[in-house]
Amino acid sequence: MNMLLKDKVCIITGAASPRGIGKATAQLFHEHGATVVITDLVQSECEETAASISDERVMAVACDVTDKASCDAAAKQVFDKLGQIDVLINNAGITQPLKTLEITPENYEQVTDVSLRGMLYMSQAVLPYMVEQRSGSIVNTASVSAQRGGGIFGGPHYSAAKAGMLGLSKAMAREFGGYNIRINSVNPGLILTDITGGKLTDDMRKNILATIPLNRFGEVQDVANTFLFLASDLASYTTGAALDINGGMHMY
Ligand code: NAD
């Protein structure tokens, strides 16, 4: 197999969810020769996930992406142990199926903090190392909800947080291109994971499926494969881009 991330150190946030996009990405990156750093809220869950992938070239580091000190400490721990940070996948995210008038201040903070503030803090934590190395790749997990204004599962605050990520991603790509650091985003459609917390009803599923030309929901592997492309040198001239992974649900 062509190892696309051989000897690269790749940090993936929100990677401990057993059926999540982050874990599938860590597994794929590991298969491609990377040392993967599993980060998520709870250290024991990070360790379990890491152990389920391999006993070599894996590291588990608890990190709450909404807490700047936690992000800085995680990046330092990785650099001190592994001596480099090549890839950051900003994958942590939560969603809530609310309507505009239902969103409380707490709801707003919860959802925007994990996706948007978390992306900023984790990127700020790794960028100084990438600048020093004069190389790096950051990929941010936005959503089709950012592009079409929700209407799938997450509420308007989720759309806003994800749309904010697209703007932040492009602005950072502009700023750090001169250091050979590429920064891109992905916009997944509906991917079958636990993020919906059992609140996606059969009716909702049926209605959504009818809008997808490829006639299936997305799988975590679909997103992991796109992360692999953007993280690796295959995407050497791609920065500030946002790639859709939505089965054709949204075209423009
Ligand atoms: P998931 O719930 O399986 O995984 C998300 C992970 O983020 C969890 O392990 C959770 O513990 C972690 N997390 C939450 N708050 C955190 C914090 N403060 N710090 C660190 N980690 C935190 O969900 P998933 O479907 O794999 O989602 C991954 C990403 O993809 C999210 O950003 C989500 O918004 C995005 N996305 C998902 C879909 C979908 O349909 N599943 C669609 C578009 C975008």
GROMACS .gro file of C-alpha atoms in nm, residues 91-185:
model
   95
   91ASN     CA    1  -1.318   1.701   1.431
   92ALA     CA    2  -1.474   1.759   1.778
   93GLY     CA    3  -1.833   1.877   1.749
   94ILE     CA    4  -2.175   1.853   1.909
   95THR     CA    5  -2.519   1.927   1.771
   96GLN     CA    6  -2.870   1.998   1.900
   97PRO     CA    7  -3.193   1.974   1.699
   98LEU     CA    8  -3.344   2.308   1.806
   99LYS     CA    9  -3.531   2.585   1.629
  100THR     CA   10  -3.424   2.950   1.641
  101LEU     CA   11  -3.660   3.058   1.918
  102GLU     CA   12  -3.567   2.760   2.134
  103ILE     CA   13  -3.193   2.831   2.149
  104THR     CA   14  -3.091   2.937   2.499
  105PRO     CA   15  -2.767   3.122   2.575
  106GLU     CA   16  -2.629   2.792   2.709
  107ASN     CA   17  -2.725   2.605   2.391
  108TYR     CA   18  -2.555   2.872   2.181
  109GLU     CA   19  -2.237   2.855   2.384
  110GLN     CA   20  -2.225   2.475   2.394
  111VAL     CA   21  -2.256   2.431   2.019
  112THR     CA   22  -2.049   2.725   1.894
  113ASP     CA   23  -1.781   2.670   2.157
  114VAL     CA   24  -1.698   2.314   2.059
  115SER     CA   25  -1.695   2.368   1.683
  116LEU     CA   26  -1.579   2.726   1.632
  117ARG     CA   27  -1.391   2.828   1.947
  118GLY     CA   28  -1.244   2.477   1.964
  119MET     CA   29  -1.114   2.502   1.608
  120LEU     CA   30  -0.949   2.835   1.687
  121TYR     CA   31  -0.791   2.720   2.013
  122MET     CA   32  -0.659   2.389   1.878
  123SER     CA   33  -0.523   2.560   1.567
  124GLN     CA   34  -0.356   2.827   1.782
  125ALA     CA   35  -0.202   2.549   1.989
  126VAL     CA   36  -0.038   2.364   1.696
  127LEU     CA   37   0.040   2.648   1.454
  128PRO     CA   38   0.356   2.773   1.631
  129TYR     CA   39   0.508   2.424   1.592
  130MET     CA   40   0.401   2.404   1.227
  131VAL     CA   41   0.542   2.752   1.159
  132GLU     CA   42   0.873   2.646   1.311
  133GLN     CA   43   0.871   2.331   1.091
  134ARG     CA   44   0.761   2.530   0.787
  135SER     CA   45   0.504   2.260   0.711
  136GLY     CA   46   0.166   2.138   0.825
  137SER     CA   47  -0.189   2.057   0.728
  138ILE     CA   48  -0.503   2.144   0.923
  139VAL     CA   49  -0.846   2.014   0.824
  140ASN     CA   50  -1.166   2.148   0.978
  141THR     CA   51  -1.497   1.965   0.999
  142ALA     CA   52  -1.774   2.199   0.894
  143SER     CA   53  -2.105   2.065   0.757
  144VAL     CA   54  -2.350   2.080   0.469
  145SER     CA   55  -2.565   2.258   0.730
  146ALA     CA   56  -2.329   2.556   0.703
  147GLN     CA   57  -2.391   2.579   0.327
  148ARG     CA   58  -2.766   2.525   0.308
  149GLY     CA   59  -2.875   2.669   0.643
  150GLY     CA   60  -2.942   2.346   0.828
  151GLY     CA   61  -3.266   2.167   0.755
  152ILE     CA   62  -3.116   1.826   0.828
  153PHE     CA   63  -3.068   1.771   1.199
  154GLY     CA   64  -2.868   2.045   1.376
  155GLY     CA   65  -3.029   2.377   1.467
  156PRO     CA   66  -2.946   2.726   1.337
  157HIS     CA   67  -2.673   2.771   1.599
  158TYR     CA   68  -2.505   2.457   1.458
  159SER     CA   69  -2.530   2.600   1.102
  160ALA     CA   70  -2.382   2.926   1.230
  161ALA     CA   71  -2.094   2.756   1.412
  162LYS     CA   72  -2.009   2.546   1.107
  163ALA     CA   73  -2.036   2.844   0.870
  164GLY     CA   74  -1.805   3.033   1.104
  165MET     CA   75  -1.554   2.751   1.071
  166LEU     CA   76  -1.552   2.790   0.692
  167GLY     CA   77  -1.464   3.159   0.723
  168LEU     CA   78  -1.201   3.100   0.989
  169SER     CA   79  -1.048   2.820   0.783
  170LYS     CA   80  -1.007   3.042   0.475
  171ALA     CA   81  -0.868   3.333   0.677
  172MET     CA   82  -0.611   3.108   0.843
  173ALA     CA   83  -0.521   2.951   0.507
  174ARG     CA   84  -0.442   3.300   0.374
  175GLU     CA   85  -0.232   3.386   0.679
  176PHE     CA   86  -0.025   3.067   0.701
  177GLY     CA   87   0.022   2.971   0.333
  178GLY     CA   88   0.363   3.142   0.336
  179TYR     CA   89   0.481   2.893   0.597
  180ASN     CA   90   0.385   2.597   0.379
  181ILE     CA   91   0.087   2.523   0.603
  182ARG     CA   92  -0.231   2.420   0.422
  183ILE     CA   93  -0.569   2.472   0.590
  184ASN     CA   94  -0.886   2.323   0.444
  185SER     CA   95  -1.237   2.219   0.546
   0.00000   0.00000   0.00000
